[in-house]
Amino acid sequence: NAGVTQTPKFRVLKTGQSMTLLCAQDMNHEYMYWYRQDPGMGLRLIHYSVGEGTTAKGEVPDGYNVSRLKKQNFLLGLESAAPSQTSVYFCASSRMDRDGNTIYFGEGSWLTVV
Amino acid sequence: GNSVTQMEGPVTLSEEAFLTINCTYTATGYPSLFWYVQYPGEGLQLLLKATKADDKGSNKGFEATYRKETTSFHLEKGSVQVSDSAVYFCALSSNTGKLIFGQGTTLQVKP
């Protein structure tokens, strides 16, 4: 009963380093999302994907890249990490059905850039 | 564009008190509305949802009614418990699939 799984859960990076966060979902969902959560700002959408091979920018895409090569995976990359990217990152997935679009979240990845 | 506004927190209540967390939205078309809950150190969990006007979502004693005339989706619970202490997020989903969140409201329930 995995749902949405994110790795790694915790990571400390030095400024300028690169890394990739991996998100995997086993619900055969079409839509996948990456959000960041910062104190007092709720969740902000970084990038999202409406299907395999497609990606789109959200509210705060700068400094991030994404790829959706397989339907079940959605990768978030930081090419050159900055302290402003210290945050908690949440992946999510969803499928549009007759009840609308219900989104399921992973447990989060805590990233610190020093 | 679409947006969600929640009442600012923290909201501090005594156990068994009545809870209301206000949420209003701005959207084109007919969005679906959601409340998510985040317990300390965890991800977001869907609490309840409503997909059309006048629908009432309910779960674990929480309720919210989709009010199109006032563009609101206020969260209520008749008697809160210490275990309800968490951050609550109101959100809307447009027909493009994107989920837009409010800034979150922290609820603290004291015994």
Coordinates of C-alpha atoms in Angstrom, one line a residue:
Chain A
N1 CA 0.0 0.0 0.0
A2 CA 2.8 2.4 -1.0
G3 CA 0.9 5.3 -2.6
V4 CA 3.3 8.1 -3.2
T5 CA 6.9 7.6 -2.2
Q6 CA 9.6 10.2 -2.1
T7 CA 13.4 9.7 -1.7
P8 CA 15.5 10.9 0.0
K9 CA 13.6 12.0 3.1
F10 CA 16.4 14.2 4.4
R11 CA 19.4 15.8 2.6
V12 CA 21.9 18.5 3.4
L13 CA 23.6 20.2 0.4
K14 CA 26.3 22.7 0.0
T15 CA 25.6 25.8 -2.1
G16 CA 26.2 25.0 -5.8
Q17 CA 25.7 21.3 -5.5
S18 CA 23.2 19.4 -7.5
M19 CA 20.7 16.8 -6.6
T20 CA 17.6 15.0 -7.7
L21 CA 14.5 14.1 -5.7
L22 CA 12.7 11.1 -6.8
C23 CA 8.9 10.6 -6.6
A24 CA 7.2 7.3 -7.4
Q25 CA 3.5 6.5 -7.4
D26 CA 1.9 3.1 -7.8
M27 CA -1.7 4.3 -8.4
N28 CA -1.5 4.7 -12.2
H29 CA -2.2 8.4 -11.8
E30 CA -1.8 10.6 -14.8
Y31 CA -1.0 13.8 -12.9
M32 CA 2.0 14.4 -10.8
Y33 CA 3.2 17.5 -8.9
W34 CA 6.1 18.9 -7.0
Y35 CA 5.4 21.5 -4.2
R36 CA 7.5 23.2 -1.7
Q37 CA 6.4 24.2 1.7
D38 CA 7.8 27.2 3.6
P39 CA 6.7 28.6 6.9
G40 CA 3.7 31.0 6.6
M41 CA 3.5 30.4 2.8
G42 CA 1.5 27.2 2.5
L43 CA 2.4 25.0 -0.4
R44 CA 3.6 26.4 -3.7
L45 CA 3.5 24.5 -6.9
I46 CA 7.0 24.2 -8.5
H47 CA 6.3 22.0 -11.6
Y48 CA 3.7 19.5 -12.6
S49 CA 3.0 16.9 -15.2
V50 CA -0.3 15.9 -16.9
G51 CA 1.1 12.7 -18.4
E52 CA 4.2 10.7 -19.3
G53 CA 6.6 12.8 -21.3
T54 CA 5.0 16.2 -20.4
T55 CA 5.9 18.8 -17.8
A56 CA 4.7 22.3 -17.1
K57 CA 5.8 25.2 -14.8
G58 CA 3.9 26.0 -11.6
E59 CA 4.1 29.1 -9.4
V60 CA 7.8 28.9 -8.5
P61 CA 9.7 27.0 -11.2
D62 CA 13.0 29.0 -11.2
G63 CA 16.0 27.0 -10.1
Y64 CA 14.3 23.6 -10.7
N65 CA 14.0 21.2 -13.5
V66 CA 11.7 18.1 -13.8
S67 CA 11.3 15.0 -15.9
R68 CA 8.5 12.5 -16.4
L69 CA 10.1 9.7 -18.5
K70 CA 7.9 7.1 -17.0
K71 CA 4.3 7.5 -15.9
Q72 CA 5.0 6.3 -12.3
N73 CA 8.0 8.6 -11.7
F74 CA 8.5 12.3 -11.5
L75 CA 12.0 13.7 -10.8
L76 CA 12.8 17.1 -9.4
G77 CA 16.3 18.4 -10.0
L78 CA 18.3 21.2 -8.5
E79 CA 21.2 22.0 -10.8
S80 CA 23.0 24.5 -8.5
A81 CA 21.4 24.6 -5.0
A82 CA 21.0 27.9 -3.2
P83 CA 20.1 28.5 0.4
S84 CA 16.7 29.9 -0.7
Q85 CA 15.9 26.4 -1.8
T86 CA 16.0 25.1 1.8
S87 CA 12.5 23.8 2.2
V88 CA 10.3 20.8 2.6
Y89 CA 9.4 19.3 -0.8
F90 CA 6.2 17.3 -1.4
C91 CA 5.4 15.2 -4.3
A92 CA 1.8 14.4 -5.2
S93 CA -0.2 12.5 -7.8
S94 CA -3.8 12.5 -8.9
R95 CA -6.3 11.2 -11.5
M96 CA -9.2 13.1 -12.8
D97 CA -12.4 11.1 -12.4
R98 CA -16.2 11.8 -11.9
D99 CA -15.5 13.0 -8.4
G100 CA -13.0 15.6 -9.6
N101 CA -9.3 15.6 -9.0
T102 CA -8.2 14.3 -5.6
I103 CA -4.5 14.6 -4.9
Y104 CA -2.5 12.3 -2.8
F105 CA 0.8 13.4 -1.2
G106 CA 4.1 11.8 -0.3
E107 CA 5.5 12.2 3.2
G108 CA 7.9 15.0 2.2
S109 CA 11.6 15.5 1.7
W110 CA 13.5 17.9 4.0
L111 CA 16.3 19.7 2.1
T112 CA 18.8 22.1 3.7
V113 CA 21.2 24.1 1.6
V114 CA 24.1 25.5 3.6
Chain B
G1 CA -6.5 33.7 -11.3
N2 CA -7.5 31.1 -8.8
S3 CA -6.7 31.7 -5.2
V4 CA -7.6 30.5 -1.7
T5 CA -7.6 32.6 1.5
Q6 CA -7.7 31.1 5.0
M7 CA -8.0 32.7 8.3
E8 CA -4.7 33.3 10.0
G9 CA -3.7 31.3 12.9
P10 CA -2.7 30.0 15.3
V11 CA -6.2 29.0 16.5
T12 CA -6.0 27.9 20.2
L13 CA -9.0 26.1 21.7
S14 CA -9.7 24.0 24.7
E15 CA -10.7 20.4 24.3
E16 CA -14.4 19.9 23.4
A17 CA -14.7 23.5 22.0
F18 CA -16.4 24.2 18.7
L19 CA -14.0 24.8 15.8
T20 CA -14.4 27.0 12.7
I21 CA -11.7 27.7 10.2
N22 CA -12.7 30.1 7.5
C23 CA -11.8 29.6 3.9
T24 CA -12.8 31.6 0.9
Y25 CA -11.8 31.2 -2.7
T26 CA -11.6 32.9 -6.1
A27 CA -12.0 30.8 -9.1
T28 CA -13.3 30.7 -12.6
G29 CA -15.7 27.9 -13.4
Y30 CA -16.6 25.2 -10.9
P31 CA -13.6 24.0 -8.9
S32 CA -13.5 21.1 -6.5
L33 CA -12.7 22.1 -2.9
F34 CA -10.7 20.3 -0.3
W35 CA -9.4 20.4 3.2
Y36 CA -6.1 18.7 3.9
V37 CA -4.5 18.2 7.4
Q38 CA -0.9 18.0 8.2
Y39 CA 0.3 16.5 11.5
P40 CA 3.7 17.5 12.8
G41 CA 6.5 15.9 10.8
E42 CA 4.2 14.3 8.3
G43 CA 2.8 15.0 4.8
L44 CA -0.6 16.2 3.9
Q45 CA -3.6 13.9 4.2
L46 CA -6.9 14.5 2.6
L47 CA -9.5 15.3 5.3
L48 CA -12.6 16.0 3.1
K49 CA -13.7 17.3 -0.2
A50 CA -16.7 18.7 -2.1
T51 CA -17.0 18.7 -5.8
K52 CA -20.1 20.9 -6.5
A53 CA -22.2 23.7 -4.9
D54 CA -24.1 22.8 -1.8
D55 CA -22.2 19.5 -1.3
K56 CA -21.1 18.8 2.2
G57 CA -17.8 17.0 2.8
S58 CA -17.4 15.2 6.1
N59 CA -14.8 13.0 7.9
K60 CA -13.7 12.3 11.4
G61 CA -16.3 14.7 12.8
F62 CA -15.2 17.6 10.5
E63 CA -17.6 19.1 8.0
A64 CA -17.4 21.7 5.3
T65 CA -20.1 22.9 2.9
Y66 CA -19.4 24.2 -0.6
R67 CA -21.1 27.6 -0.7
K68 CA -21.0 29.0 -4.2
E69 CA -23.0 32.2 -3.3
T70 CA -20.4 33.2 -0.7
T71 CA -17.4 31.4 -2.4
S72 CA -16.6 29.7 0.9
F73 CA -15.7 26.3 2.3
H74 CA -15.4 26.8 6.1
L75 CA -14.2 23.9 8.1
E76 CA -16.2 23.0 11.3
K77 CA -16.1 20.5 14.1
G78 CA -18.4 20.4 17.0
S79 CA -16.0 19.1 19.7
V80 CA -12.2 19.2 19.1
Q81 CA -9.7 16.9 20.7
V82 CA -6.1 17.3 21.5
S83 CA -5.3 14.9 18.7
D84 CA -6.8 17.4 16.2
S85 CA -3.9 19.7 16.8
A86 CA -2.3 20.1 13.3
V87 CA -2.1 22.5 10.4
Y88 CA -5.2 22.6 8.1
F89 CA -5.0 23.6 4.5
C90 CA -7.9 24.7 2.3
A91 CA -7.4 24.0 -1.4
L92 CA -9.2 24.2 -4.7
S93 CA -8.7 22.2 -7.9
S94 CA -9.5 23.7 -11.2
N95 CA -10.3 21.8 -14.3
T96 CA -6.6 22.0 -15.4
G97 CA -5.8 19.6 -12.5
K98 CA -3.7 22.1 -10.5
L99 CA -4.3 22.3 -6.8
I100 CA -4.1 25.7 -5.2
F101 CA -3.6 26.0 -1.5
G102 CA -4.3 28.5 1.2
Q103 CA -1.5 29.4 3.5
G104 CA -2.6 27.0 6.2
T105 CA -4.1 27.5 9.7
T106 CA -2.4 26.0 12.8
L107 CA -4.8 24.6 15.3
Q108 CA -3.7 24.0 18.9
V109 CA -6.0 22.2 21.2
K110 CA -5.2 22.3 24.9
P111 CA -6.5 19.7 27.4

